[in-house]
Coordinates of C-alpha atoms and ligand atoms in Angstrom, one line a residue:
M1 CA -1.6 11.3 30.5
K2 CA -0.9 8.3 28.2
L3 CA 0.5 10.5 25.5
F4 CA 3.2 12.0 27.7
Q5 CA 3.9 8.6 29.3
L6 CA 4.3 7.1 25.8
L7 CA 6.6 9.8 24.6
A8 CA 8.7 9.9 27.8
R9 CA 9.0 6.1 27.9
E10 CA 9.9 5.7 24.2
S11 CA 11.9 8.8 23.5
K12 CA 15.6 8.3 23.0
T13 CA 16.5 12.0 22.9
S14 CA 17.9 13.8 26.0
L15 CA 14.8 15.0 27.7
P16 CA 16.7 17.3 30.2
R17 CA 18.5 19.0 27.3
L18 CA 15.2 19.4 25.4
G19 CA 13.6 20.8 28.6
M20 CA 16.4 23.2 29.1
M21 CA 16.2 24.5 25.5
A22 CA 12.4 24.8 25.9
A23 CA 13.0 26.8 29.1
V24 CA 15.5 29.0 27.3
A25 CA 13.0 29.6 24.5
G26 CA 10.3 30.4 26.9
G27 CA 12.6 32.5 29.1
S28 CA 13.9 34.6 26.2
N29 CA 10.3 35.1 25.0
A30 CA 9.4 36.5 28.4
A31 CA 12.6 38.5 28.5
V32 CA 11.5 40.3 25.4
L33 CA 8.4 41.4 27.3
A34 CA 10.4 42.5 30.3
I35 CA 12.9 44.4 28.1
V36 CA 10.2 46.1 26.0
N37 CA 8.3 47.0 29.1
Q38 CA 11.3 48.4 30.8
A39 CA 12.4 50.4 27.7
A40 CA 8.9 51.8 27.3
A41 CA 9.0 53.0 30.9
M42 CA 12.4 54.6 30.3
L43 CA 11.1 56.5 27.2
G44 CA 9.7 59.4 29.1
K45 CA 12.8 59.8 31.3
G46 CA 15.2 60.2 28.3
G47 CA 18.7 58.6 28.3
S48 CA 20.3 55.9 26.1
Q49 CA 18.4 52.9 25.0
F50 CA 21.6 51.1 23.8
Q51 CA 21.7 48.5 26.5
A52 CA 18.0 47.7 26.0
V53 CA 18.5 47.3 22.2
V54 CA 21.5 44.9 22.8
L55 CA 19.5 42.9 25.4
F56 CA 16.5 42.8 23.0
G57 CA 18.7 41.5 20.2
L58 CA 20.3 38.8 22.5
A59 CA 16.8 37.7 23.7
V60 CA 15.5 37.4 20.2
F61 CA 18.6 35.5 19.1
A62 CA 18.4 33.1 22.1
Y63 CA 14.7 32.6 21.3
V64 CA 15.3 31.7 17.6
Y65 CA 18.1 29.3 18.4
A66 CA 16.4 27.5 21.3
Q67 CA 12.9 27.5 19.6
R68 CA 14.3 26.0 16.4
Y69 CA 16.1 23.3 18.3
V70 CA 13.0 22.4 20.3
L71 CA 10.7 22.3 17.3
L72 CA 13.0 20.3 15.1
V73 CA 14.1 17.8 17.8
T74 CA 10.6 17.2 19.0
A75 CA 9.1 16.7 15.6
E76 CA 11.9 14.3 14.7
E77 CA 11.6 12.4 18.0
V78 CA 7.8 12.2 17.9
E79 CA 8.2 10.7 14.4
N80 CA 10.8 8.2 15.7
V81 CA 8.6 7.2 18.7
V82 CA 5.6 6.8 16.3
H83 CA 7.7 4.6 14.0
R84 CA 9.0 2.5 16.9
Q85 CA 5.4 2.1 18.2
R86 CA 4.1 1.0 14.7
Q87 CA 7.1 -1.4 14.4
G88 CA 6.4 -2.7 17.9
L89 CA 2.7 -3.3 17.2
I90 CA 3.5 -5.0 13.8
D91 CA 6.1 -7.1 15.6
K92 CA 3.6 -8.1 18.3
L93 CA 1.0 -8.8 15.6
H94 CA 3.3 -11.4 14.0
R95 CA 4.0 -13.0 17.4
S96 CA 0.3 -13.2 18.3
E97 CA -1.7 -16.3 18.0
L98 CA -4.2 -16.6 15.2
A99 CA -7.2 -17.2 17.4
G100 CA -6.4 -14.0 19.4
I101 CA -6.1 -11.9 16.2
E102 CA -9.4 -13.3 14.9
H103 CA -10.9 -12.3 18.3
I104 CA -9.5 -8.7 18.4
G105 CA -10.8 -7.9 15.0
R106 CA -9.2 -6.0 12.1
G107 CA -10.8 -2.6 12.7
L108 CA -9.1 -2.0 16.0
I109 CA -5.8 -3.3 14.6
F110 CA -5.9 -1.2 11.5
N111 CA -7.0 2.0 13.3
A112 CA -4.3 1.8 16.0
I113 CA -1.4 1.0 13.6
T114 CA -2.4 3.5 10.9
A115 CA -4.8 6.2 12.0
D116 CA -3.9 6.6 15.7
T117 CA -0.2 6.7 15.1
Q118 CA -0.8 9.3 12.4
V119 CA -2.8 11.4 14.9
I120 CA 0.2 11.4 17.3
S121 CA 2.7 12.4 14.7
Q122 CA 0.5 15.3 13.6
T123 CA 0.4 16.5 17.1
A124 CA 4.1 17.0 17.5
N125 CA 4.1 20.8 16.8
G126 CA 1.0 21.4 18.9
L127 CA 2.6 19.5 21.7
V128 CA 5.8 21.6 21.6
L129 CA 3.9 24.9 21.4
G130 CA 1.6 23.8 24.3
V131 CA 4.6 22.8 26.5
Q132 CA 6.3 26.0 25.6
A133 CA 3.2 28.1 26.4
V134 CA 3.3 26.5 29.8
I135 CA 6.9 27.5 30.3
L136 CA 6.1 31.0 29.0
I137 CA 3.3 31.2 31.5
I138 CA 5.7 30.3 34.3
W139 CA 8.3 33.0 33.2
A140 CA 5.5 35.6 32.8
A141 CA 4.2 34.6 36.3
I142 CA 7.7 35.2 37.8
Y143 CA 7.8 38.6 36.1
L144 CA 4.3 39.4 37.4
A145 CA 5.4 38.4 40.9
A146 CA 8.3 40.8 40.7
I147 CA 5.9 43.7 39.7
S148 CA 3.0 42.9 41.9
P149 CA 2.8 39.8 44.1
T150 CA -0.9 40.4 44.9
S151 CA -1.8 40.5 41.2
L152 CA -0.1 37.2 40.7
I153 CA -2.1 35.7 43.6
L154 CA -5.3 37.0 42.0
V155 CA -4.4 35.7 38.6
V156 CA -3.5 32.3 39.9
L157 CA -6.7 32.2 41.9
I158 CA -8.9 33.0 38.9
L159 CA -7.0 30.8 36.5
G160 CA -6.9 28.0 39.0
I161 CA -10.7 28.0 39.4
A162 CA -11.1 28.2 35.6
A163 CA -8.6 25.4 35.0
Q164 CA -10.3 23.2 37.5
I165 CA -13.7 23.7 35.7
Y166 CA -12.0 23.2 32.4
R167 CA -10.4 20.0 33.5
R168 CA -13.7 18.5 34.4
K169 CA -15.3 19.6 31.2
I170 CA -12.6 18.1 29.1
L171 CA -13.5 14.6 30.5
V172 CA -16.7 14.8 28.4
V173 CA -14.6 15.4 25.3
K174 CA -12.3 12.5 26.2
A175 CA -15.2 10.1 26.6
A176 CA -16.8 11.2 23.3
L177 CA -13.5 10.9 21.5
Q178 CA -13.0 7.4 22.8
K179 CA -16.5 6.3 21.7
A180 CA -15.8 7.9 18.3
G181 CA -12.6 5.9 18.0
M182 CA -14.5 2.6 18.7
E183 CA -17.3 3.5 16.2
Q184 CA -14.6 4.3 13.6
G185 CA -13.2 0.8 14.1
A186 CA -16.7 -0.7 13.5
L187 CA -17.0 1.6 10.4
H188 CA -13.7 0.3 9.1
D189 CA -14.9 -3.3 9.4
L190 CA -18.1 -2.3 7.5
V191 CA -16.2 -0.5 4.7
S192 CA -13.9 -3.5 4.5
G193 CA -17.0 -5.7 4.1
I194 CA -18.3 -3.5 1.3
L195 CA -15.0 -3.7 -0.5
E196 CA -14.4 -7.4 0.0
G197 CA -18.0 -8.2 -0.8
F198 CA -18.3 -5.7 -3.6
K199 CA -19.6 -8.2 -6.1
E200 CA -22.3 -9.4 -3.7
V201 CA -23.2 -5.8 -3.0
K202 CA -23.5 -4.9 -6.7
L203 CA -25.6 -7.9 -7.5
S204 CA -28.3 -7.1 -4.9
T205 CA -30.0 -3.7 -4.6
R206 CA -31.6 -4.8 -1.3
R207 CA -28.3 -6.0 0.1
A208 CA -26.5 -2.9 -1.1
Y209 CA -29.0 -0.6 0.6
A210 CA -29.0 -2.6 3.8
V211 CA -25.1 -2.7 4.0
I212 CA -24.9 1.0 3.1
A213 CA -27.5 1.8 5.7
D214 CA -25.4 -0.1 8.3
A215 CA -22.3 1.8 7.3
A216 CA -24.1 5.1 7.2
E217 CA -25.4 4.4 10.7
A218 CA -21.8 3.7 12.0
S219 CA -20.6 6.8 10.2
A220 CA -23.4 8.8 11.8
R221 CA -22.6 7.5 15.2
T222 CA -18.9 8.3 14.7
S223 CA -19.9 11.8 13.6
A224 CA -22.3 12.2 16.5
F225 CA -19.6 11.5 19.1
R226 CA -17.2 13.8 17.2
K227 CA -19.8 16.5 17.1
Q228 CA -20.4 16.0 20.8
A229 CA -16.7 16.4 21.4
Q230 CA -16.4 19.4 19.1
G231 CA -19.5 21.1 20.6
A232 CA -18.0 20.6 24.1
L233 CA -14.7 22.0 22.8
A234 CA -16.4 25.1 21.4
A235 CA -18.2 25.7 24.7
H236 CA -14.8 25.3 26.4
F237 CA -13.2 27.8 24.1
I238 CA -15.9 30.4 25.0
F239 CA -15.5 29.6 28.6
A240 CA -11.7 30.2 28.3
Q241 CA -12.3 33.6 26.6
V242 CA -14.7 34.6 29.4
S243 CA -12.1 33.5 32.0
F244 CA -9.7 36.0 30.3
F245 CA -12.3 38.8 30.5
V246 CA -12.8 38.1 34.1
L247 CA -9.1 38.2 34.6
L248 CA -8.6 41.5 32.9
G249 CA -11.7 42.9 34.8
A250 CA -10.2 41.8 38.1
V251 CA -6.8 43.4 37.3
V252 CA -8.4 46.7 36.4
F253 CA -11.4 46.8 38.7
I254 CA -10.6 44.7 41.8
M255 CA -6.9 45.1 42.2
P256 CA -7.0 48.9 42.8
T257 CA -9.4 48.3 45.7
L258 CA -7.0 45.7 47.3
V259 CA -3.6 47.4 46.8
P260 CA -3.4 51.2 47.6
S261 CA -0.1 51.8 45.6
Y262 CA -1.4 49.8 42.6
S263 CA -1.8 52.7 40.2
E264 CA 2.0 52.9 39.8
T265 CA 2.3 49.4 38.5
I266 CA -1.1 49.0 36.7
M267 CA 0.3 49.5 33.2
K268 CA 3.1 47.0 33.7
T269 CA 0.7 44.5 35.3
L270 CA -1.8 44.9 32.6
T271 CA 0.9 44.4 29.9
A272 CA 2.1 41.2 31.7
V273 CA -1.5 39.9 32.0
M274 CA -2.2 40.7 28.3
F275 CA 1.0 38.9 27.5
L276 CA -0.1 35.9 29.5
I277 CA -3.3 35.6 27.4
G278 CA -1.3 34.4 24.3
P279 CA 0.3 31.4 25.9
I280 CA -2.8 30.6 27.9
S281 CA -4.8 30.5 24.7
G282 CA -2.0 28.4 23.3
V283 CA -2.5 25.9 26.1
M284 CA -6.2 26.0 25.6
T285 CA -5.8 25.2 21.9
A286 CA -3.2 22.5 22.6
V287 CA -5.3 20.8 25.3
P288 CA -8.0 19.5 22.8
Q289 CA -5.3 18.4 20.4
M290 CA -3.6 16.7 23.3
A291 CA -7.0 15.1 24.2
V292 CA -7.3 13.7 20.7
A293 CA -3.7 12.5 20.7
N294 CA -4.1 11.1 24.1
A295 CA -7.1 9.1 23.0
A296 CA -5.0 7.8 20.1
A297 CA -2.2 6.9 22.6
E298 CA -4.8 5.0 24.7
N299 CA -6.0 3.1 21.7
I300 CA -2.5 2.1 20.8
Q301 CA -1.9 1.1 24.4
R302 CA -5.2 -0.9 24.4
L303 CA -4.2 -2.8 21.3
S304 CA -0.7 -3.3 22.7
D305 CA -2.1 -4.8 25.9
L306 CA -4.6 -7.0 23.9
L307 CA -1.7 -8.2 21.8
D308 CA 0.4 -8.8 24.9
D309 CA -2.3 -11.0 26.4
N310 CA -2.0 -12.9 23.1
L311 CA 1.8 -13.1 23.0
K312 CA 2.5 -16.5 24.2
E313 CA 5.5 -17.3 22.1
P314 CA 9.1 -16.0 22.3
L315 CA 10.7 -14.2 19.3
Q316 CA 12.8 -16.7 17.3
E317 CA 14.6 -14.5 14.8
E318 CA 17.3 -17.1 14.4
L319 CA 14.8 -19.3 12.6
A320 CA 14.5 -16.7 9.9
H321 CA 18.2 -17.0 9.2
D322 CA 18.5 -20.8 9.4
P323 CA 19.2 -22.1 5.8
R324 CA 18.5 -25.8 6.8
A325 CA 15.2 -27.2 5.8
P326 CA 13.4 -28.5 8.9
Q327 CA 12.9 -32.3 9.0
F328 CA 10.8 -34.8 11.0
S329 CA 10.0 -38.5 11.0
R330 CA 6.8 -38.8 13.0
L331 CA 4.3 -36.3 14.2
E332 CA 1.6 -37.1 16.8
L333 CA -1.4 -35.5 18.2
R334 CA -2.2 -36.8 21.7
H335 CA -5.7 -36.1 23.1
A336 CA -5.5 -32.8 21.2
Y337 CA -8.5 -30.6 21.8
F338 CA -9.4 -27.1 20.7
R339 CA -12.5 -24.9 21.2
H340 CA -13.3 -21.7 19.4
A341 CA -13.6 -18.8 21.9
S342 CA -16.4 -17.1 20.1
G343 CA -19.3 -18.2 17.9
D344 CA -22.8 -19.3 18.8
N345 CA -22.2 -22.8 19.9
R346 CA -18.4 -22.5 20.6
F347 CA -17.5 -25.3 18.3
S348 CA -14.8 -27.8 19.5
V349 CA -12.6 -30.3 17.7
G350 CA -11.1 -33.3 19.4
P351 CA -9.8 -34.9 21.5
I352 CA -7.8 -36.3 18.6
N353 CA -5.2 -39.0 18.7
L354 CA -3.3 -39.2 15.4
T355 CA 0.1 -40.2 14.2
V356 CA 1.5 -38.9 10.9
N357 CA 4.6 -40.4 9.4
A358 CA 6.9 -38.6 7.1
G359 CA 6.1 -39.2 3.4
E360 CA 2.5 -40.1 3.9
V361 CA -0.3 -38.8 1.7
I362 CA -3.4 -38.2 3.9
F363 CA -6.8 -37.1 2.6
I364 CA -9.4 -35.7 4.9
T365 CA -13.1 -35.6 4.2
G366 CA -16.1 -34.3 6.1
G367 CA -19.2 -32.2 5.8
N368 CA -19.2 -28.4 5.8
G369 CA -18.5 -27.0 9.2
S370 CA -17.4 -30.4 10.5
G371 CA -14.1 -28.9 11.7
K372 CA -11.6 -29.9 9.0
T373 CA -10.0 -26.5 8.6
T374 CA -10.0 -26.1 12.4
F375 CA -8.2 -29.4 12.6
L376 CA -5.6 -28.3 10.1
K377 CA -5.0 -25.1 12.1
M378 CA -4.5 -27.3 15.2
L379 CA -2.2 -29.7 13.4
T380 CA -0.1 -26.7 12.2
A381 CA -0.2 -25.2 15.7
L382 CA -1.9 -22.1 14.3
Y383 CA -4.5 -22.8 17.0
P384 CA -3.0 -23.8 20.3
C385 CA -4.4 -27.0 21.8
A386 CA -6.5 -26.2 24.9
A387 CA -5.8 -29.8 26.1
G388 CA -3.5 -32.6 24.9
E389 CA -0.3 -32.0 23.0
I390 CA 1.6 -32.2 19.8
V391 CA 4.6 -34.5 19.9
L392 CA 7.3 -34.3 17.2
D393 CA 9.7 -37.3 17.0
G394 CA 8.9 -38.2 20.5
V395 CA 9.4 -34.7 22.0
G396 CA 6.4 -32.6 23.1
V397 CA 6.2 -29.3 21.2
T398 CA 6.3 -26.5 23.8
R399 CA 5.6 -22.8 23.3
E400 CA 9.4 -22.2 23.0
H401 CA 9.6 -24.4 20.0
V402 CA 6.2 -23.9 18.4
Q403 CA 7.5 -21.6 15.7
A404 CA 10.2 -24.1 14.7
Y405 CA 7.4 -26.7 14.5
R406 CA 5.2 -24.5 12.3
D407 CA 8.1 -24.0 10.0
L408 CA 7.7 -27.7 9.0
F409 CA 4.5 -26.7 7.1
C410 CA 3.6 -24.9 4.0
G411 CA 0.5 -25.0 1.9
V412 CA -2.6 -23.4 0.5
F413 CA -5.5 -22.8 2.9
A414 CA -9.0 -22.2 1.6
D415 CA -8.7 -18.5 2.4
F416 CA -5.1 -18.3 1.3
H417 CA -3.3 -15.0 0.6
L418 CA -1.0 -15.0 -2.4
F419 CA 2.0 -12.7 -1.9
A420 CA 3.2 -11.4 -5.2
K421 CA 6.7 -11.4 -3.8
F422 CA 8.5 -14.6 -2.7
Y423 CA 9.0 -13.7 0.9
G424 CA 11.3 -16.1 2.8
V425 CA 11.7 -18.5 -0.1
A426 CA 15.0 -19.8 -1.3
M427 CA 14.4 -19.4 -5.0
P428 CA 15.4 -22.1 -7.5
S429 CA 17.0 -21.0 -10.8
L430 CA 14.9 -19.0 -13.1
D431 CA 14.9 -21.9 -15.6
E432 CA 13.5 -24.3 -13.0
A433 CA 11.0 -21.7 -11.8
T434 CA 9.8 -21.2 -15.4
R435 CA 9.5 -25.0 -15.8
W436 CA 7.1 -24.9 -12.8
T437 CA 4.9 -22.3 -14.5
E438 CA 4.8 -24.5 -17.6
R439 CA 4.0 -27.6 -15.5
M440 CA 1.2 -25.7 -13.8
E441 CA 0.0 -24.6 -17.3
I442 CA 0.1 -20.9 -16.4
A443 CA 3.3 -19.9 -18.2
E444 CA 1.3 -17.9 -20.8
K445 CA -0.2 -15.7 -18.1
V446 CA 2.6 -15.3 -15.6
R447 CA 6.3 -15.0 -15.6
I448 CA 8.6 -15.6 -12.6
L449 CA 10.8 -12.7 -12.0
P450 CA 13.9 -13.0 -9.7
D451 CA 11.8 -12.4 -6.6
R452 CA 8.2 -12.3 -7.5
F453 CA 5.4 -13.3 -9.9
S454 CA 4.9 -10.9 -12.8
T455 CA 1.2 -10.6 -11.8
T456 CA -1.3 -12.1 -9.4
D457 CA -4.4 -10.6 -11.2
L458 CA -5.7 -14.0 -12.2
S459 CA -8.7 -16.3 -11.7
T460 CA -9.1 -18.1 -8.4
G461 CA -7.9 -21.4 -9.9
Q462 CA -4.9 -19.8 -11.5
R463 CA -4.0 -18.0 -8.3
K464 CA -4.2 -21.3 -6.5
R465 CA -1.7 -22.7 -9.0
L466 CA 0.7 -19.9 -8.2
A467 CA 0.2 -20.5 -4.4
Y468 CA 1.0 -24.1 -5.1
I469 CA 4.2 -23.1 -6.9
A470 CA 5.2 -20.8 -4.0
A471 CA 4.5 -23.6 -1.6
V472 CA 6.8 -26.0 -3.5
F473 CA 9.5 -23.3 -3.6
E474 CA 9.3 -23.2 0.2
N475 CA 10.6 -26.7 0.3
K476 CA 9.0 -27.7 3.6
P477 CA 8.5 -31.4 4.5
I478 CA 4.7 -31.1 5.1
I479 CA 2.3 -29.6 2.5
I480 CA -1.2 -28.7 3.6
L481 CA -3.8 -28.3 0.9
D482 CA -7.4 -27.2 1.8
E483 CA -9.7 -28.2 -1.0
W484 CA -7.0 -27.1 -3.4
A485 CA -8.5 -28.8 -6.5
A486 CA -12.0 -27.5 -5.9
D487 CA -11.3 -24.5 -8.2
Q488 CA -9.5 -26.5 -10.9
D489 CA -11.0 -27.7 -14.3
P490 CA -11.4 -31.5 -14.7
H491 CA -8.2 -31.8 -16.7
F492 CA -6.0 -30.0 -14.2
R493 CA -7.8 -31.7 -11.3
A494 CA -6.8 -35.1 -12.7
K495 CA -3.3 -33.8 -13.2
F496 CA -3.2 -32.7 -9.6
Y497 CA -4.2 -36.0 -8.2
N498 CA -2.5 -38.3 -10.7
E499 CA 0.7 -36.4 -11.2
L500 CA 1.4 -33.6 -8.8
I501 CA 0.5 -35.5 -5.6
P502 CA 2.5 -38.6 -6.5
E503 CA 5.4 -36.4 -7.4
L504 CA 5.3 -34.7 -4.0
K505 CA 5.3 -38.1 -2.4
A506 CA 8.2 -39.2 -4.6
M507 CA 10.0 -36.0 -3.3
G508 CA 9.5 -37.4 0.2
K509 CA 6.9 -34.8 1.1
T510 CA 4.1 -35.4 3.5
V511 CA 0.8 -34.3 2.0
I512 CA -2.3 -33.5 4.1
A513 CA -5.2 -32.5 1.9
I514 CA -8.8 -31.8 2.6
T515 CA -10.7 -33.1 -0.4
H516 CA -14.1 -34.3 -1.6
D517 CA -12.9 -35.8 -4.9
D518 CA -13.8 -39.4 -4.3
R519 CA -12.6 -40.4 -7.8
Y520 CA -9.0 -39.9 -6.6
F521 CA -9.1 -41.2 -3.1
H522 CA -6.9 -44.1 -4.3
Q523 CA -4.0 -41.6 -4.4
A524 CA -4.0 -41.3 -0.6
D525 CA -2.1 -43.6 1.7
R526 CA -4.6 -42.9 4.4
R527 CA -8.0 -41.3 4.7
L528 CA -9.4 -39.5 7.7
H529 CA -13.0 -38.3 8.2
M530 CA -14.2 -35.4 10.3
D531 CA -17.7 -35.4 11.7
E532 CA -18.8 -32.8 14.3
G533 CA -15.2 -32.2 15.4
R534 CA -14.5 -35.9 15.8
L535 CA -11.8 -37.4 13.6
T536 CA -11.8 -41.0 12.6
E537 CA -9.5 -43.1 10.4
L538 CA -11.1 -44.6 7.3
T539 CA -7.9 -46.4 6.2
K540 CA -8.5 -50.1 6.0
D541 CA -5.6 -51.0 8.3
A542 CA -6.3 -48.2 10.7
A543 CA -3.4 -48.9 12.9
H544 CA -2.5 -45.3 13.3
E545 CA -5.6 -44.2 15.2
Ligands
ATP1 N1 -12.8 -18.1 13.7 C1 -13.8 -18.8 14.3 N2 -14.4 -18.4 15.4 C2 -15.4 -19.1 16.0 N3 -15.9 -20.2 15.5 C3 -15.4 -20.7 14.3 C4 -14.3 -20.0 13.7 N4 -14.0 -20.7 12.6 C5 -14.8 -21.8 12.5 N5 -15.6 -21.8 13.6 C6 -16.6 -22.8 13.9 O1 -16.0 -24.0 13.7 C7 -16.8 -24.9 12.9 C8 -15.9 -25.7 12.0 O2 -15.3 -24.8 11.1 P1 -14.2 -25.3 10.0 O3 -13.9 -24.1 9.2 O4 -13.2 -26.0 10.8 O5 -15.1 -26.4 9.2 P2 -14.8 -27.1 7.8 O6 -15.0 -28.6 8.1 O7 -13.4 -26.7 7.4 O8 -15.9 -26.5 6.9 P3 -15.9 -26.3 5.3 O9 -15.9 -27.6 4.7 O10 -17.2 -25.6 5.2 O11 -14.7 -25.4 5.0 C9 -17.8 -23.9 12.2 O12 -19.1 -24.5 12.1 C10 -17.9 -22.7 13.1 O13 -19.0 -22.9 13.9

């Protein structure tokens, strides 16, 4: 079972000690039964019950102590394991390649990291009680064996057959829960679509109804699989109850015909069997919970495996602590080629041969869908080259060094995300930071606090100005700008091309910008053009190509 494998593999607590305490709790629980049974038998015969009372007290004390330990330690440990799993998945996420993450999809990633881990943490108590019920069953079985070995054989036989049938039935539940999990991932994507495309949804009744219908269908499919699972579970519950009735009937009606001296022990046997019903019910209740938690553990494992397939780069934590700004003189793409793994025509870019020298301002033009953004992702090594290579200052960039290479870049992609907080940025003084907001003509709207922007609730053009400020603060040698000026008003667009870009150049930065603003092409040192994934140099002395 994936759930137990996960907990056993990831747990840092002493499992033998936990198992021993669970055995003590189960044993003392069964001891209470034996003591009470014995004392009840002694009642008619007279005599002191003092010893029984002391033993009873000791058994209850041992139960409370051990049970408390097991419940607290397990709850804490399950929470620790869940936290480590989440942290591990997030860590793998950050080490994964962009193309792989785009392929896996957000739904599965969100579900596994948030919902599935939560399911496991909610199962902690059920897990403990289920395991303890099993231990209790073992103790009660030992007790039963001492009273009447034949009864034990009969009980094991009946319960064995019932468990075998139950095990097969539970596979139906498992399959239904897995399908429900996948549908829920699809539902998540649809709801994300509704939220992200809320404006578009509100502006079109027809679109709204079509999107809602799609989401409702996914929700109905999720419910249908869950109902199937719940229906099967209800049937299993009734089956379990009937198994108990069969068991009691066998003890009372069949046993006397098998064992001649049975009448002397029938009451004790019956008490023991009745006592067994509680923990067996506990196991029956725990099994479905375990099935749900197990499906969650499998989803987590599936995501972890998918991310592992996608993990092609080593962790380079030391880069996060290196205060030196990375530098370069010359960057080359040699026969670099990339092909999208999905999409109707599996669009490809390249092979590209290109040399970029430090300090150059390069503009890239090209039609929609011609591959400009894909090229920027190749250049920044966000997409790995399927063929060819990136060479930095004469040295090929290998997987081991790809993160150090990416750290040369900063910028604003067309689908940029603006973090309100300055993560990983060596902040300039507040005075200088404020000067930047003034320079970007946004000081009236936003203040720069010691580690963040005071707000990011702004227009797209304004948010792009903040993203530009954040990129400048990053102080990287190469700045990537994907149609940055497209959302700026004519005044600021002119300022961008005539002041900001020359200023970046004066600072020694290399600027690589996708643009269609032909009025300002003169600000570029070089111009490249993308057409159907093929890059050509338009610069007059195209010596670099
Ligand atoms: N994540 C993806 N998965 C599969 N195919 C993709 C993906 N992203 C882009 N493509 C394909 O690559 C082609 C080029 O896309 P790209 O975003 O590079 O073009 P672009 O020149 O930047 O376009 P635009 O000017 O419209 O932004 C698209 O036509 C599309 O078919």
